[in-house]
Structure formats: C-alpha cells, structure tokens
Amino acid sequence: MARNIGAACRRCRRENLKLYLKGERCYSDKCAFERRAFGPGQHGQARFKKQSDYAIQLREKQKVKSMYGMLESQFRLTFEKADRQKGVTGENLLILLERRLDNAIFRIGYASSRNQARQMVRHNHILVNGKKVNIPSFLVSPGDVVSLKEKSRSNAVINENLEAVVRRGVPSWLELDKDNYKATVKAQPNREELTMPIQEQLIVELYSK
C-alpha cells in the first residue's frame, strides 16, 4: 500500500492549518502546530508578500491531499471520476473523498485519524454489510452498514476512540450504534457539514489548466 510517510506535523505547519493527522495528539498541548504555528524549515517564519494564482491552487490541492492521506495518482483519479459525474465537479470531488471507507471509519469514530482508519481497514477489522473489506478507497453508499469484526470489538484502542467520538461528533449522513459496534450510511455526505476550510474550486482550476 503506497502511503505518505513524511512527518505529519510538518504538513500541518506547511499548510498553516491543523489537519488532525495524528489523532488524539492534535487535541492535546503536545500538538506541534499549536506550539509552532509557522512553516517548517529554515525559512518557515518568513512572510511572503504575494503568491501566484498557481501557487495558491497548488497549496489548496496539497492541503486536501494531506487531509485525506492520498498520493497524487490516487487523488488525480478521484478528481477525474468527479469530473465525469453530473453536477459541480468540486463538490463531487469532496463527496467522493468523504465516501472513502477509511474516511467513513474516521468519521464514525472507530479511529482517531484517517491514517489509523486506513490501518484498521488493511488489517481486516472492518465489515461492510457483513462482508470483509480491506480496501481503504472502497466507496460506501446509502444503506451500507459498516461494522467491526467480533474479535475486534474488545480492542482497547478502538473502544477509547469510540468514547472520544463525542468531542468530534458524527456527521448526519452516518448513524452510529455504539453499543453494537456498527454504523449505517443514511445518505450521501453533505458539503455543508465539511467544516474544514476547503476551497474546492481552486483544485478544479488547477487540474483544468
């Protein structure tokens, strides 16, 4: 499985935004972004007067890629799929990203970060409609039931994550049954519920060049 193994906290500092890539650490005083809210590297604290349109578009794309833990080829294929669909391409892109199984696991609260969710999927902890799915990019659909394998329900880390889900909340397109370790996909993800500052139109403009 291809993945980004670079320092997560540097990515938050580079984008000047907390991307919540390290789970519970991001909510604590150990968060590197809280302690050093400036760019990484020798010139991280320098302020540049102006960025080109291309640089702004590129940074927006890199930010969303980092947020969802994807590589360029994966992200580009998702964009091309969104572009082929009816409707607004930018919104289609974000909905496809939200529908990824690893993101759904994170949103439900089984995992404290998308990276941890990806590991859970790869390590066969997750069932979709009662069947094992170990592909993080699998797209969930309305009516799907995402649950934990019986053996995984006693996992201490997963139970700690479920206890902490109150802080984040579960989006309205998902319904969590915490006692039975399952969640139902009630509807398509809603663009209005994505509270992170994302300007998807900049990504569309970048790929349209």
XYZ file of C-alpha atoms in Angstrom:
209
model
C 0.000 0.000 0.000
C 1.523 3.321 -1.095
C 1.356 5.966 1.605
C 2.898 9.245 2.673
C 5.483 8.545 5.383
C 6.615 12.144 5.846
C 6.303 13.952 9.178
C 2.595 14.658 9.747
C 3.094 17.755 11.879
C 5.243 19.377 9.199
C 2.342 19.046 6.780
C 0.032 20.929 9.148
C 2.605 23.672 9.581
C 3.232 23.883 5.841
C -0.485 24.406 5.161
C -0.868 26.754 8.154
C -3.841 24.684 9.255
C -4.396 21.904 11.773
C -5.238 18.861 9.641
C -5.754 16.444 12.566
C -3.395 13.842 11.126
C -2.228 12.373 14.459
C -5.481 11.678 16.245
C -5.657 12.468 19.954
C -2.275 14.236 19.938
C -3.839 17.001 17.813
C -6.276 17.786 20.642
C -3.554 17.969 23.312
C -0.909 20.539 24.239
C 1.655 18.278 22.516
C 0.348 19.371 19.113
C 3.325 20.771 17.156
C 1.093 23.173 15.213
C -0.084 24.803 18.438
C 3.499 25.223 19.647
C 4.988 26.314 16.312
C 2.280 27.793 14.105
C 4.641 28.701 11.287
C 6.043 26.888 8.280
C 8.702 24.182 8.662
C 12.301 24.608 7.619
C 14.907 27.340 7.769
C 12.639 29.996 6.235
C 9.421 28.852 7.868
C 8.839 32.111 9.710
C 9.410 34.304 6.659
C 6.311 36.015 5.285
C 5.997 36.292 1.550
C 4.119 39.302 0.180
C 2.262 37.576 -2.624
C 1.728 34.130 -4.137
C 0.858 33.431 -7.757
C -2.556 32.007 -8.649
C -0.881 28.701 -9.478
C 0.852 28.553 -6.083
C -2.447 29.202 -4.276
C -4.208 26.484 -6.292
C -1.368 24.025 -5.735
C -1.324 24.602 -1.974
C -5.085 24.009 -1.795
C -4.714 20.702 -3.639
C -1.783 19.648 -1.437
C -3.773 20.549 1.677
C -6.743 18.363 0.731
C -4.430 15.515 -0.343
C -2.710 15.626 3.046
C -6.018 15.840 4.868
C -7.294 12.615 3.278
C -3.880 10.899 3.248
C -3.696 10.334 -0.503
C -0.906 10.320 -3.061
C -1.032 12.319 -6.283
C -2.084 9.454 -8.575
C -4.925 8.430 -6.230
C -6.114 11.998 -5.879
C -5.998 12.675 -9.622
C -8.028 9.550 -10.403
C -10.642 10.647 -7.862
C -10.791 14.093 -9.466
C -11.246 12.576 -12.931
C -14.102 10.428 -11.607
C -15.720 13.527 -10.046
C -15.309 15.410 -13.339
C -17.203 12.693 -15.229
C -20.165 12.848 -12.863
C -23.113 15.202 -13.249
C -23.175 18.282 -11.046
C -20.480 20.565 -9.667
C -17.057 18.928 -10.034
C -15.609 20.405 -6.837
C -18.495 19.211 -4.690
C -18.440 15.813 -6.419
C -14.753 15.522 -5.512
C -15.317 16.230 -1.824
C -18.268 13.823 -1.666
C -16.157 11.043 -3.218
C -13.377 11.727 -0.703
C -15.855 11.607 2.184
C -17.325 8.328 0.907
C -13.967 6.524 1.095
C -14.113 3.699 3.631
C -11.075 4.928 5.578
C -12.683 8.365 5.933
C -16.016 6.829 6.967
C -14.237 4.828 9.698
C -12.649 8.047 10.958
C -15.971 9.934 10.832
C -17.779 7.141 12.663
C -15.209 7.251 15.465
C -13.642 3.783 15.249
C -10.306 5.505 14.531
C -8.797 8.741 15.836
C -7.248 9.658 12.467
C -7.621 8.686 8.825
C -4.204 7.046 8.924
C -5.280 4.824 11.804
C -8.531 4.092 9.953
C -6.553 3.013 6.888
C -4.567 0.574 9.011
C -7.767 -0.841 10.522
C -9.193 -1.475 7.067
C -5.980 -3.089 5.822
C -5.745 -5.288 8.920
C -9.225 -6.732 8.309
C -11.033 -5.191 11.284
C -13.899 -3.824 9.167
C -17.034 -5.374 7.684
C -19.349 -3.698 5.173
C -22.796 -5.299 5.037
C -21.335 -8.270 6.905
C -18.504 -8.869 4.430
C -14.808 -8.195 4.972
C -13.498 -5.180 3.046
C -9.788 -4.356 3.218
C -9.609 -1.636 0.543
C -9.360 1.880 2.070
C -10.612 3.538 -1.137
C -13.844 1.471 -1.176
C -16.793 3.866 -1.542
C -19.646 3.466 0.921
C -23.209 4.084 -0.292
C -26.527 4.917 1.392
C -27.857 1.832 3.152
C -24.445 0.281 3.810
C -23.749 -0.963 7.345
C -20.141 -0.550 8.496
C -19.283 -2.711 11.493
C -16.369 -4.179 13.420
C -15.438 -7.849 13.364
C -16.423 -9.691 16.529
C -12.784 -10.205 17.581
C -12.005 -6.505 17.116
C -14.720 -5.255 19.470
C -12.567 -5.858 22.542
C -9.689 -3.796 21.127
C -8.790 -1.181 23.762
C -7.728 1.484 21.235
C -10.967 1.208 19.272
C -13.051 1.466 22.437
C -11.086 4.519 23.576
C -11.730 6.114 20.187
C -15.460 5.447 20.471
C -15.540 7.051 23.904
C -13.817 10.162 22.492
C -16.123 10.488 19.468
C -18.378 12.829 21.460
C -15.778 15.573 21.065
C -15.778 15.353 17.263
C -19.362 14.321 16.678
C -20.683 12.036 13.958
C -21.920 13.707 10.736
C -25.623 13.452 9.949
C -25.074 11.184 6.930
C -23.865 8.464 9.319
C -25.743 6.880 12.235
C -23.629 5.224 14.917
C -24.887 2.366 17.063
C -22.050 2.411 19.586
C -23.364 -0.488 21.690
C -23.434 -2.853 18.711
C -20.252 -1.530 17.074
C -21.898 -0.651 13.796
C -22.881 2.410 11.796
C -25.330 2.929 8.948
C -24.743 5.191 5.963
C -28.012 7.129 5.895
C -27.352 9.362 2.870
C -24.702 10.878 0.649
C -22.230 13.138 2.521
C -23.328 16.753 2.788
C -20.983 19.510 1.583
C -22.268 21.877 4.273
C -21.025 19.544 7.019
C -17.397 19.794 5.911
C -16.252 22.445 8.353
C -12.579 22.431 7.344
C -11.724 25.487 5.208
C -11.580 23.894 1.751
C -11.868 25.868 -1.486
C -12.504 23.043 -3.914
C -12.881 25.408 -6.874
C -9.149 26.136 -6.680
C -8.433 22.420 -7.200
C -10.771 22.339 -10.201
C -8.987 25.360 -11.679
C -5.584 23.730 -11.114
C -6.479 20.481 -12.871
C -8.270 22.345 -15.664
C -5.107 24.082 -16.862
